Tab-separated table of C-alpha atoms in Angstrom:
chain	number	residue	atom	x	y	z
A	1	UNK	CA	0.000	0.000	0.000
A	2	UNK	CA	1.201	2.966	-0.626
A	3	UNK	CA	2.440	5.819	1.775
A	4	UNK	CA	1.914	9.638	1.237
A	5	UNK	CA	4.654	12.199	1.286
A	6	UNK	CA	2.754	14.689	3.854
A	7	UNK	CA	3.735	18.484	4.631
A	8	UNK	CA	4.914	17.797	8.332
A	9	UNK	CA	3.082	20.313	11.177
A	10	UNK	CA	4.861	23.254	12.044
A	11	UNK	CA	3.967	23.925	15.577
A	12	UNK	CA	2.231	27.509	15.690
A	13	UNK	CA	3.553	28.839	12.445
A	14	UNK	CA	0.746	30.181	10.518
A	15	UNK	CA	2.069	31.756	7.562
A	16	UNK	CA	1.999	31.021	3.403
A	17	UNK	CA	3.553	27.934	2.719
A	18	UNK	CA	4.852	26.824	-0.960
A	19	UNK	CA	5.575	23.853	-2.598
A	20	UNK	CA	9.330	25.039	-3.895
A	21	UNK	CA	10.733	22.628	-5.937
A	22	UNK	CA	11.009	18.322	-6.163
A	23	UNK	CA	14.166	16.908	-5.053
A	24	UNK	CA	13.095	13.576	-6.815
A	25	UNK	CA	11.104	12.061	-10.236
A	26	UNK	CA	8.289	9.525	-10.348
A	27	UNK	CA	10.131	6.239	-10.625
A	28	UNK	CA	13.511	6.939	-8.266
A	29	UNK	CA	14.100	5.113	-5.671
A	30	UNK	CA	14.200	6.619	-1.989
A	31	UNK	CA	15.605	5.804	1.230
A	32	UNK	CA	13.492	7.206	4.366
A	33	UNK	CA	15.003	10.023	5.344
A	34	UNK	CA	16.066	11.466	1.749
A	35	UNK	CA	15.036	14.846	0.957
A	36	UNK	CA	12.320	14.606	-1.542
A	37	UNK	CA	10.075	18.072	-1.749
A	38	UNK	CA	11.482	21.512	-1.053
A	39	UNK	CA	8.447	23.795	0.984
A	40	UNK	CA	9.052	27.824	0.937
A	41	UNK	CA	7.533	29.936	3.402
A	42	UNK	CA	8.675	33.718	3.137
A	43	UNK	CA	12.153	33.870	4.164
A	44	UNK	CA	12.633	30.032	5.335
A	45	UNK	CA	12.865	26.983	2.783
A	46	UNK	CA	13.008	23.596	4.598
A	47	UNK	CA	12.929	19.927	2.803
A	48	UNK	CA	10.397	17.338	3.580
A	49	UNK	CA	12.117	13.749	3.886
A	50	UNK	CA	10.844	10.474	2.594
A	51	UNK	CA	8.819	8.633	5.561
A	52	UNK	CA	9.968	5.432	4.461
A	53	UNK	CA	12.167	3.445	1.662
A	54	UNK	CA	11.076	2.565	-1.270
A	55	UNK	CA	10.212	4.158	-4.889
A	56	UNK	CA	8.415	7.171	-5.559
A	57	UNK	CA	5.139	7.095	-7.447
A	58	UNK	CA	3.313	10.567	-7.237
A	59	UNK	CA	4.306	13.919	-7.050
A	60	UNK	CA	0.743	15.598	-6.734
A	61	UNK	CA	1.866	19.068	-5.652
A	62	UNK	CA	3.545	21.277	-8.184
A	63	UNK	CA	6.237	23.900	-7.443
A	64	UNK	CA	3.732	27.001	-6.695
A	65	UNK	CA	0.915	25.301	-4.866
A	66	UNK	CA	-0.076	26.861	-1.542
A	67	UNK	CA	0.226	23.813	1.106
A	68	UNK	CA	-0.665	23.221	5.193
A	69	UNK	CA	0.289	20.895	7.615
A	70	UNK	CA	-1.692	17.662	6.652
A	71	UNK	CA	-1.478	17.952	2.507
A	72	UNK	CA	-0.583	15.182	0.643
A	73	UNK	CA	2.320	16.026	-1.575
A	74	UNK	CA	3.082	12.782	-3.331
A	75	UNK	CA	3.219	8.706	-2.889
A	76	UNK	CA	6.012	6.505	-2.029
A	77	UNK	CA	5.509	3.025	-3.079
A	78	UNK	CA	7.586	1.068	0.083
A	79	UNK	CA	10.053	-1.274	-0.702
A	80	UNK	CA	9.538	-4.833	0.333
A	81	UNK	CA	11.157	-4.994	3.293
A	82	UNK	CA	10.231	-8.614	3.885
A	83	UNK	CA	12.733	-9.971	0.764
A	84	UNK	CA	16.067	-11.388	2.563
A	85	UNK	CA	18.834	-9.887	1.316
A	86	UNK	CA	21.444	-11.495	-1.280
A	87	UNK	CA	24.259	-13.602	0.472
A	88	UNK	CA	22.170	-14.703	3.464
């Protein structure tokens, strides 16, 4: 199943936020942590990171869309995490 890429809550900031620009493509591959969307509020960019590993599917916000805590910004399809690895 899927997991969404999701603009992360930023305490009591209130202010415009901005997707900026995609760090990564439909199709690449993504460990969880990687930095995946930049978000731009006036002044301050910050990078979302990936929640989990695996391969990205979606990128449903485009550089210029207003965002809040909560939105969906894309899909990460995980990685099977159940497959042993090779020389085991």
């Amino acid at each position: 199943m899927p997991t969404p890429i999701v603009v992360p809550s930023l305490g009591n900031v209130n202010r415009q936020l901005k997707v900026s620009l995609w760090l990564t493509r439909a199709g690449e591959q993504v460990v969880s942590g990687d930095r995946v969307v930049e978000l731009l509020m006036p002044g301050v960019t910050f990078d979302v990171e990936s929640p989990c590993t695996g391969t990205v599917i979606a990128c449903e916000c485009q550089p210029g869309v207003e965002v809040e805590a909560g939105t969906v910004l894309g899909w990460i399809e995980p990685a099977d995490v159940d497959e042993p690895e090779l020389g085991s």
